[in-house]
mmCIF file of C-alpha atoms in Angstrom:
data_model
loop_
_atom_site.group_PDB
_atom_site.id
_atom_site.type_symbol
_atom_site.label_atom_id
_atom_site.label_comp_id
_atom_site.label_asym_id
_atom_site.label_seq_id
_atom_site.Cartn_x
_atom_site.Cartn_y
_atom_site.Cartn_z
ATOM 1 C CA MET Y 19 1.514 -15.745 0.754
ATOM 2 C CA LYS Y 20 2.481 -13.900 -2.582
ATOM 3 C CA ALA Y 21 -0.370 -15.580 -4.471
ATOM 4 C CA LEU Y 22 -3.112 -14.455 -1.956
ATOM 5 C CA ILE Y 23 -2.352 -10.685 -2.122
ATOM 6 C CA PRO Y 24 -3.974 -10.172 -5.576
ATOM 7 C CA LEU Y 25 -7.277 -11.900 -4.023
ATOM 8 C CA ALA Y 26 -7.093 -9.865 -0.975
ATOM 9 C CA LEU Y 27 -6.845 -6.675 -3.024
ATOM 10 C CA LEU Y 28 -9.540 -7.750 -5.256
ATOM 11 C CA VAL Y 29 -11.784 -8.245 -2.313
ATOM 12 C CA ALA Y 30 -10.746 -4.841 -0.958
ATOM 13 C CA ALA Y 31 -11.045 -3.229 -4.422
ATOM 14 C CA PRO Y 32 -14.572 -1.266 -3.804
ATOM 15 C CA VAL Y 33 -13.019 0.340 -0.531
ATOM 16 C CA LEU Y 34 -9.708 1.078 -2.238
ATOM 17 C CA LEU Y 35 -11.190 2.704 -5.116
ATOM 18 C CA ILE Y 36 -13.273 5.110 -2.829
ATOM 19 C CA ALA Y 37 -10.783 5.562 -0.055
ATOM 20 C CA GLY Y 38 -7.683 3.946 -1.167
ATOM 21 C CA GLY Y 39 -5.305 7.119 -1.072
ATOM 22 C CA PRO Y 40 -5.685 7.925 2.528
ATOM 23 C CA MET Y 41 -5.729 4.148 3.720
ATOM 24 C CA ARG Y 42 -2.546 3.601 1.699
ATOM 25 C CA ARG Y 43 -0.808 6.574 3.295
ATOM 26 C CA ARG Y 44 -1.802 5.535 6.757
ATOM 27 C CA TYR Y 45 -0.714 1.849 6.043
ATOM 28 C CA PHE Y 46 2.761 3.057 4.824
ATOM 29 C CA ARG Y 47 3.180 5.341 8.061
ATOM 30 C CA TYR Y 48 2.200 2.202 10.163
ATOM 31 C CA ILE Y 49 4.862 -0.087 8.399
ATOM 32 C CA HIS Y 50 7.566 2.663 8.483
ATOM 33 C CA ARG Y 51 6.993 3.751 11.948
ATOM 34 C CA ASP Y 52 9.773 4.095 14.546
ATOM 35 C CA GLY Y 53 10.624 0.812 16.003
ATOM 36 C CA ALA Y 54 8.894 -1.275 13.376
ATOM 37 C CA PRO Y 55 10.738 -4.317 12.034
ATOM 38 C CA LEU Y 56 12.063 -3.946 8.504
ATOM 39 C CA ILE Y 57 9.941 -4.966 5.646
ATOM 40 C CA LEU Y 58 13.072 -6.264 3.908
ATOM 41 C CA ASP Y 59 15.872 -7.530 5.925
ATOM 42 C CA LYS Y 60 18.568 -8.727 3.437
ATOM 43 C CA GLN Y 61 21.221 -9.422 6.283
ATOM 44 C CA ARG Y 62 18.885 -11.884 8.048
ATOM 45 C CA GLY Y 63 17.018 -13.059 4.822
ATOM 46 C CA HIS Y 64 13.740 -11.895 6.176
ATOM 47 C CA VAL Y 65 11.004 -10.619 3.816
ATOM 48 C CA SER Y 66 7.759 -9.393 5.547
ATOM 49 C CA ALA Y 67 4.301 -9.778 4.123
ATOM 50 C CA HIS Y 68 4.089 -5.963 3.989
ATOM 51 C CA TYR Y 69 6.806 -5.916 1.246
ATOM 52 C CA PHE Y 70 4.673 -7.688 -1.049
ATOM 53 C CA VAL Y 71 1.562 -5.753 -0.343
ATOM 54 C CA ALA Y 72 3.437 -2.391 -0.511
ATOM 55 C CA THR Y 73 5.145 -3.220 -3.659
ATOM 56 C CA HIS Y 74 2.231 -4.944 -5.631
ATOM 57 C CA PRO Y 75 1.187 -2.970 -8.662
ATOM 58 C CA PHE Y 76 -2.454 -3.844 -8.239
ATOM 59 C CA LEU Y 77 -2.609 -1.753 -4.992
ATOM 60 C CA ASP Y 78 -1.091 1.149 -6.745
ATOM 61 C CA TRP Y 79 -3.684 0.977 -9.565
ATOM 62 C CA LEU Y 80 -6.661 0.741 -7.135
ATOM 63 C CA CYS Y 81 -5.393 3.758 -5.063
ATOM 64 C CA ARG Y 82 -4.774 5.944 -8.266
ATOM 65 C CA PRO Y 83 -8.266 7.446 -8.504
ATOM 66 C CA THR Y 84 -8.273 8.679 -4.924
ATOM 67 C CA GLU Y 85 -4.566 9.952 -5.280
ATOM 68 C CA ALA Y 86 -5.420 11.872 -8.359
ATOM 69 C CA LEU Y 87 -8.495 13.472 -6.638
ATOM 70 C CA ALA Y 88 -6.562 14.405 -3.551
ATOM 71 C CA ARG Y 89 -3.870 16.118 -5.698
ATOM 72 C CA LEU Y 90 -6.626 18.135 -7.645
ATOM 73 C CA VAL Y 91 -8.459 19.281 -4.510
ATOM 74 C CA GLY Y 92 -4.833 20.138 -2.928
ATOM 75 C CA ARG Y 93 -4.140 22.366 -5.839
ATOM 76 C CA ARG Y 94 -7.435 24.308 -5.680
ATOM 77 C CA GLY Y 95 -7.625 24.701 -1.854
#
């Protein structure tokens, strides 16, 4: 599973470079919603696939341009 995440992010790279910031925020709201299972449950020894996606540096790198653009527009507006 962990090895497939970079491949999936590479396939989604064009979309993430254009709309990555808003998509990433929506995804984080989804995985941290009320009633959602924990993405990392140390007591039960459970690690969700969402944990690897959310903490992968490649996702952060691909979403950086739209995050910077959103901050720039937010300061001017």
